[in-house]
Short mmCIF file of C-alpha atoms and ligand atoms in Angstrom, two decimals:
data_model
loop_
_atom_site.label_atom_id
_atom_site.label_comp_id
_atom_site.label_asym_id
_atom_site.label_seq_id
_atom_site.Cartn_x
_atom_site.Cartn_y
_atom_site.Cartn_z
CA MET A 833 0.00 0.00 0.00
CA THR A 834 1.31 3.50 -0.83
CA ALA A 835 1.57 6.32 1.72
CA ALA A 836 -1.29 8.12 -0.01
CA THR A 837 -3.58 5.11 0.32
CA ASP A 838 -2.63 4.81 4.00
CA THR A 839 -3.68 8.40 4.52
CA ILE A 840 -7.05 7.80 2.89
CA ALA A 841 -7.61 4.56 4.79
CA ASP A 842 -6.92 6.19 8.20
CA TYR A 843 -9.72 8.68 7.71
CA THR A 844 -13.20 7.23 7.45
CA PRO A 845 -15.38 10.16 8.50
CA LYS A 846 -18.77 9.75 10.14
CA VAL A 847 -19.59 12.85 12.22
CA ALA A 848 -19.55 16.54 11.25
CA ILE A 849 -20.26 19.74 13.17
CA VAL A 850 -21.52 22.80 11.27
CA THR A 851 -21.70 26.19 13.04
CA GLY A 852 -24.03 28.96 11.90
CA ALA A 853 -26.19 26.26 10.35
CA ALA A 854 -29.66 27.74 10.83
CA LYS A 855 -29.67 29.34 7.40
CA GLY A 856 -27.65 30.29 4.35
CA ILE A 857 -24.36 28.56 3.55
CA GLY A 858 -24.19 26.63 6.84
CA ARG A 859 -27.62 25.09 6.33
CA ALA A 860 -26.70 24.03 2.78
CA ILE A 861 -23.45 22.46 4.04
CA ALA A 862 -25.28 20.51 6.77
CA LEU A 863 -27.77 19.13 4.24
CA ARG A 864 -25.03 18.27 1.76
CA LEU A 865 -22.94 16.45 4.37
CA ALA A 866 -26.02 14.45 5.40
CA ASP A 867 -26.45 13.47 1.74
CA ASP A 868 -22.79 12.42 1.79
CA GLY A 869 -23.49 10.05 4.71
CA PHE A 870 -22.50 12.14 7.73
CA ASP A 871 -24.35 12.39 11.02
CA VAL A 872 -24.43 16.13 11.65
CA VAL A 873 -24.47 18.37 14.73
CA VAL A 874 -25.89 21.74 13.79
CA ASN A 875 -25.10 24.85 15.81
CA ASP A 876 -26.35 28.41 15.85
CA ILE A 877 -27.23 31.09 18.39
CA PRO A 878 -30.19 30.33 20.73
CA GLN A 879 -32.53 32.68 18.82
CA GLN A 880 -32.25 30.29 15.84
CA LEU A 881 -33.30 27.15 17.72
CA ALA A 882 -36.57 26.70 15.77
CA SER A 883 -34.73 26.81 12.42
CA LEU A 884 -32.10 24.39 13.74
CA GLN A 885 -34.80 21.94 14.84
CA GLU A 886 -36.42 22.11 11.41
CA LEU A 887 -32.99 21.34 9.89
CA VAL A 888 -32.53 18.40 12.28
CA ASP A 889 -35.86 16.98 11.05
CA LEU A 890 -34.78 17.37 7.41
CA ILE A 891 -31.49 15.56 8.07
CA LYS A 892 -33.23 12.76 9.96
CA ALA A 893 -35.64 12.38 7.03
CA LYS A 894 -32.55 11.62 4.92
CA GLY A 895 -31.80 8.70 7.26
CA LYS A 896 -28.88 10.32 9.11
CA ASN A 897 -28.65 11.30 12.76
CA ALA A 898 -28.71 14.99 13.66
CA VAL A 899 -28.59 17.04 16.84
CA ALA A 900 -29.05 20.77 17.45
CA VAL A 901 -26.66 22.40 19.94
CA VAL A 902 -27.16 26.12 20.44
CA GLY A 903 -24.28 28.34 21.50
CA ASP A 904 -22.21 31.37 20.56
CA VAL A 905 -19.00 30.43 18.74
CA SER A 906 -17.16 33.37 20.28
CA VAL A 907 -17.70 31.96 23.81
CA GLU A 908 -15.09 29.36 24.76
CA GLU A 909 -17.37 27.36 27.09
CA ASP A 910 -20.04 27.15 24.37
CA VAL A 911 -17.63 25.72 21.81
CA GLU A 912 -16.13 23.28 24.32
CA ARG A 913 -19.68 22.10 25.13
CA LEU A 914 -20.56 21.86 21.41
CA VAL A 915 -17.72 19.40 20.84
CA ALA A 916 -18.32 17.54 24.13
CA GLU A 917 -22.03 17.01 23.36
CA THR A 918 -21.16 15.84 19.86
CA VAL A 919 -18.78 13.23 21.25
CA GLN A 920 -21.30 12.17 23.91
CA VAL A 921 -24.21 11.74 21.48
CA LEU A 922 -22.49 10.72 18.22
CA GLY A 923 -19.26 9.19 19.50
CA GLY A 924 -16.63 11.52 17.98
CA VAL A 925 -15.88 14.38 15.58
CA ASP A 926 -14.34 13.91 12.13
CA VAL A 927 -15.18 17.24 10.49
CA MET A 928 -15.53 20.74 11.95
CA ILE A 929 -17.08 23.36 9.69
CA ALA A 930 -16.50 26.74 11.37
CA ASN A 931 -19.01 28.59 9.24
CA ALA A 932 -20.74 31.06 11.60
CA GLY A 933 -20.14 34.65 10.62
CA THR A 934 -21.40 38.19 10.88
CA GLY A 935 -20.70 41.55 9.23
CA GLY A 936 -21.38 45.28 9.36
CA PHE A 937 -20.54 48.33 7.25
CA GLY A 938 -19.02 51.64 8.33
CA THR A 939 -16.39 54.16 7.23
CA ILE A 940 -13.17 54.57 9.20
CA PHE A 941 -14.51 57.97 10.31
CA ASN A 942 -17.37 56.45 12.27
CA VAL A 943 -16.22 52.88 12.87
CA ASP A 944 -18.13 51.46 15.85
CA MET A 945 -15.54 49.62 17.92
CA ASN A 946 -18.14 47.47 19.66
CA ASN A 947 -19.25 46.19 16.27
CA PHE A 948 -15.60 45.83 15.18
CA ASP A 949 -14.85 43.69 18.24
CA ARG A 950 -18.00 41.61 17.72
CA VAL A 951 -17.14 40.81 14.08
CA ILE A 952 -13.59 39.76 15.03
CA ALA A 953 -14.94 37.72 17.97
CA VAL A 954 -17.43 35.72 15.90
CA ASN A 955 -15.54 35.42 12.61
CA LEU A 956 -11.97 34.93 13.88
CA ARG A 957 -11.98 34.02 17.59
CA GLY A 958 -14.93 31.70 16.83
CA VAL A 959 -12.91 29.86 14.17
CA VAL A 960 -9.92 29.50 16.52
CA LEU A 961 -12.15 28.05 19.25
CA CYS A 962 -13.81 25.62 16.84
CA TYR A 963 -10.38 24.49 15.58
CA LYS A 964 -9.05 24.15 19.16
CA TYR A 965 -11.74 21.89 20.58
CA ALA A 966 -12.19 19.83 17.42
CA ALA A 967 -8.41 19.33 17.13
CA ILE A 968 -8.11 18.22 20.78
CA GLN A 969 -10.78 15.59 20.13
CA MET A 970 -9.37 14.51 16.74
CA ARG A 971 -5.89 14.07 18.20
CA LYS A 972 -7.37 11.73 20.84
CA GLN A 973 -9.25 9.72 18.18
CA LYS A 974 -6.10 9.15 16.10
CA ARG A 975 -8.07 8.87 12.85
CA GLY A 976 -7.28 12.20 11.16
CA GLY A 977 -9.86 14.85 10.46
CA ARG A 978 -10.89 17.96 8.61
CA LEU A 979 -10.99 21.52 9.96
CA ILE A 980 -12.71 23.85 7.50
CA ALA A 981 -13.69 27.50 8.00
CA ALA A 982 -15.46 30.29 6.16
CA SER A 983 -13.09 32.88 4.77
CA SER A 984 -14.24 35.02 1.83
CA VAL A 985 -12.98 36.65 -1.33
CA LEU A 986 -12.83 39.63 1.05
CA GLY A 987 -10.20 37.64 2.94
CA LYS A 988 -8.00 37.89 -0.17
CA LYS A 989 -8.72 41.42 -1.37
CA ALA A 990 -10.33 44.07 0.85
CA VAL A 991 -13.04 46.52 -0.22
CA PRO A 992 -13.98 49.87 1.37
CA ASN A 993 -16.13 50.24 4.51
CA LEU A 994 -15.73 46.64 5.74
CA GLN A 995 -12.57 46.89 7.89
CA ALA A 996 -13.56 44.36 10.55
CA TYR A 997 -15.07 41.85 8.16
CA CYS A 998 -12.08 41.91 5.79
CA ALA A 999 -9.61 41.72 8.71
CA SER A 1000 -11.47 38.73 10.17
CA LYS A 1001 -11.52 36.86 6.86
CA PHE A 1002 -7.81 37.55 6.14
CA GLY A 1003 -7.23 36.33 9.70
CA VAL A 1004 -9.12 33.10 9.12
CA ARG A 1005 -6.73 32.29 6.28
CA ALA A 1006 -3.68 33.09 8.42
CA VAL A 1007 -4.88 30.96 11.32
CA SER A 1008 -5.72 28.11 8.98
CA GLN A 1009 -2.27 28.13 7.34
CA SER A 1010 -0.62 28.09 10.77
CA VAL A 1011 -2.82 25.34 12.20
CA ALA A 1012 -2.52 23.24 9.03
CA GLN A 1013 1.25 23.05 9.64
CA GLU A 1014 0.82 22.22 13.33
CA LEU A 1015 -1.60 19.40 12.63
CA LEU A 1016 0.31 17.67 9.82
CA PRO A 1017 1.48 14.87 12.17
CA TYR A 1018 -2.14 14.07 13.07
CA LYS A 1019 -3.39 13.81 9.47
CA ILE A 1020 -5.81 16.63 10.15
CA THR A 1021 -6.11 19.02 7.19
CA VAL A 1022 -7.14 22.66 7.56
CA ASN A 1023 -8.68 24.60 4.68
CA THR A 1024 -11.04 27.48 4.09
CA TYR A 1025 -13.67 28.27 1.51
CA ALA A 1026 -13.72 31.79 0.11
CA PRO A 1027 -17.14 32.54 -1.36
CA GLY A 1028 -17.91 35.47 -3.62
CA LEU A 1029 -21.46 36.72 -3.78
CA ILE A 1030 -23.74 34.03 -2.39
CA LEU A 1031 -27.45 34.76 -2.15
CA THR A 1032 -28.13 34.65 1.61
CA ASP A 1033 -29.46 37.05 4.25
CA MET A 1034 -25.90 38.33 4.73
CA THR A 1035 -25.77 39.78 1.20
CA ASP A 1036 -29.34 41.07 1.17
CA SER A 1037 -28.64 44.79 1.74
CA PRO A 1038 -31.20 47.61 1.99
CA LYS A 1039 -28.83 49.50 -0.36
CA ASP A 1040 -29.70 47.00 -3.13
CA ALA A 1041 -32.88 49.06 -3.66
CA VAL A 1042 -31.01 52.12 -4.96
CA LEU A 1043 -29.14 49.91 -7.46
CA GLY A 1044 -32.24 48.41 -9.05
CA GLY A 1045 -33.31 46.05 -6.28
CA LYS A 1046 -31.47 42.85 -7.25
CA HIS A 1047 -30.20 40.90 -4.23
CA GLY A 1048 -26.43 41.38 -3.89
CA SER A 1049 -26.18 44.55 -6.01
CA HIS A 1050 -24.71 46.62 -3.18
CA ILE A 1051 -21.94 44.12 -2.35
CA LYS A 1052 -21.16 43.73 -6.07
CA SER A 1053 -20.82 47.52 -6.35
CA LEU A 1054 -18.01 47.37 -3.75
CA PHE A 1055 -16.09 45.28 -6.30
CA ASN A 1056 -17.03 47.75 -9.09
CA ARG A 1057 -19.30 45.09 -10.55
CA THR A 1058 -22.78 45.61 -11.98
CA PRO A 1059 -25.88 43.90 -10.54
CA ASP A 1060 -25.60 41.31 -13.35
CA ALA A 1061 -22.17 40.08 -12.14
CA PRO A 1062 -22.09 36.37 -11.20
CA ASP A 1063 -23.68 35.15 -7.98
CA ALA A 1064 -24.71 31.72 -6.69
CA GLU A 1065 -26.91 29.87 -4.24
CA PRO A 1066 -25.49 28.28 -1.04
CA PRO A 1067 -25.36 24.67 -2.38
CA VAL A 1068 -22.58 25.76 -4.78
CA VAL A 1069 -20.36 26.42 -1.75
CA ALA A 1070 -21.57 23.26 0.00
CA SER A 1071 -20.33 21.25 -2.98
CA ILE A 1072 -16.70 22.40 -2.48
CA VAL A 1073 -16.95 21.76 1.26
CA SER A 1074 -18.30 18.29 0.52
CA TYR A 1075 -15.18 17.53 -1.52
CA LEU A 1076 -12.82 18.84 1.18
CA CYS A 1077 -14.42 16.44 3.70
CA LYS A 1078 -13.80 13.36 1.56
CA PRO A 1079 -10.85 11.00 2.11
CA GLU A 1080 -9.60 11.73 -1.43
CA ALA A 1081 -9.07 15.42 -0.46
CA TYR A 1082 -6.22 14.48 1.92
CA PHE A 1083 -3.66 16.27 -0.31
CA VAL A 1084 -5.46 19.66 -0.17
CA ASN A 1085 -4.14 21.38 2.93
CA GLY A 1086 -3.68 24.98 4.12
CA GLN A 1087 -5.62 26.31 1.12
CA SER A 1088 -8.33 28.90 0.70
CA ILE A 1089 -10.56 27.91 -2.18
CA SER A 1090 -12.45 30.68 -3.93
CA VAL A 1091 -15.99 29.95 -5.05
CA CYS A 1092 -16.80 33.29 -6.61
CA GLY A 1093 -17.53 33.05 -10.32
CA GLY A 1094 -14.24 34.79 -11.05
CA LEU A 1095 -15.13 37.88 -8.99
CA THR A 1096 -11.51 37.90 -7.86
CA MET A 1097 -8.66 35.72 -9.11
CA ASP A 1098 -5.46 34.76 -7.37
P1 NAD B 1414 -26.05 34.14 7.09
O1 NAD B 1414 -26.12 35.46 7.76
O2 NAD B 1414 -27.11 33.73 6.16
O3 NAD B 1414 -25.88 32.96 8.19
C1 NAD B 1414 -24.93 33.07 9.19
C2 NAD B 1414 -25.38 32.22 10.36
O4 NAD B 1414 -24.40 32.34 11.41
C3 NAD B 1414 -26.71 32.71 10.95
O5 NAD B 1414 -27.61 31.63 11.09
C4 NAD B 1414 -26.31 33.32 12.29
O6 NAD B 1414 -27.33 33.22 13.29
C5 NAD B 1414 -25.09 32.46 12.64
N1 NAD B 1414 -24.26 33.11 13.66
C6 NAD B 1414 -23.92 34.42 13.73
N2 NAD B 1414 -23.19 34.63 14.83
C7 NAD B 1414 -23.07 33.45 15.47
C8 NAD B 1414 -22.42 33.04 16.65
N3 NAD B 1414 -21.77 33.93 17.41
N4 NAD B 1414 -22.46 31.73 17.01
C9 NAD B 1414 -23.14 30.85 16.25
N5 NAD B 1414 -23.78 31.17 15.12
C10 NAD B 1414 -23.74 32.47 14.73
O7 NAD B 1414 -24.60 34.13 6.38
P2 NAD B 1414 -24.04 33.24 5.16
O8 NAD B 1414 -24.07 34.10 3.96
O9 NAD B 1414 -24.68 31.91 5.13
O10 NAD B 1414 -22.51 33.14 5.60
C11 NAD B 1414 -21.93 31.96 6.17
C12 NAD B 1414 -20.43 32.19 6.28
O11 NAD B 1414 -19.90 32.41 4.98
C13 NAD B 1414 -20.08 33.42 7.10
O12 NAD B 1414 -18.89 33.18 7.84
C14 NAD B 1414 -19.83 34.48 6.04
O13 NAD B 1414 -18.98 35.50 6.51
C15 NAD B 1414 -19.21 33.65 4.95
N6 NAD B 1414 -19.32 34.24 3.61
C16 NAD B 1414 -20.54 34.51 3.06
C17 NAD B 1414 -20.59 35.08 1.78
C18 NAD B 1414 -21.90 35.39 1.09
O14 NAD B 1414 -21.84 35.95 -0.03
N7 NAD B 1414 -23.06 35.06 1.65
C19 NAD B 1414 -19.41 35.37 1.09
C20 NAD B 1414 -18.20 35.10 1.71
C21 NAD B 1414 -18.16 34.53 2.96
#
């Protein structure tokens, strides 16, 4: 057997956690991973419990197990409990999708530092906490694993009036490159997805109205793109994440994969 085949054989994933799963990209990832054969723990903030429970029912209808665990990814105890409950109910963790995220616009002249801190706490600190507790568990299991987080095309090239969001998404890539190197001995890969304009609540701006009303027009204008520039639905991102979770993706590590219709190229 070759070394590559050994690496694939060590990793036979069964259980995934998806944060920020109540809607948008996280929800699509949870459903896709259930289709791929995973039992899935879905997380979001407590206010989203009803949506999480509906998602749990949809996953169970596909014949896979699912559990909702509410909690704030920026709170260390919540993330520790998320992983602990997953292990208790489903027996382990093979895949952590640190997807939860938040945003907020503002010029540097009136930047609200409470909002700045909140965006960094959810988007960056939250990813670090998800990586930490999943990695501790995966190291114990000795069967490899996948840590995957949401970056963004805005984590590769910044646009105006989104200082905190861009900083957090650049930071997610930096953390992921660092952790990917640390976890090489454990056969745990660490990658990020970097979506462009995906049609979710996050990109549904009131400022779309002044640009003709099409969902995403305001964000596209930040890239100097017209409302007709490419966009996509959440399952397009879930498809890339699905691949990264597979045994055959063992050789993709420390990468940030753009799914953006060519909005930016690197
Ligand atoms: P969304 O707003 O539709 O969903 C985000 C989910 O995260 C929500 O359900 C929200 O309740 C949850 N969440 C927020 N704070 C949380 C916290 N502290 N703890 C737990 N859950 C929390 O957003 P989306 O468009 O589906 O985005 C998902 C991820 O992809 C985010 O990290 C986002 O930054 C990133 N992303 C989105 C786009 C896009 O075009 N939609 C582009 C690039 C990156």
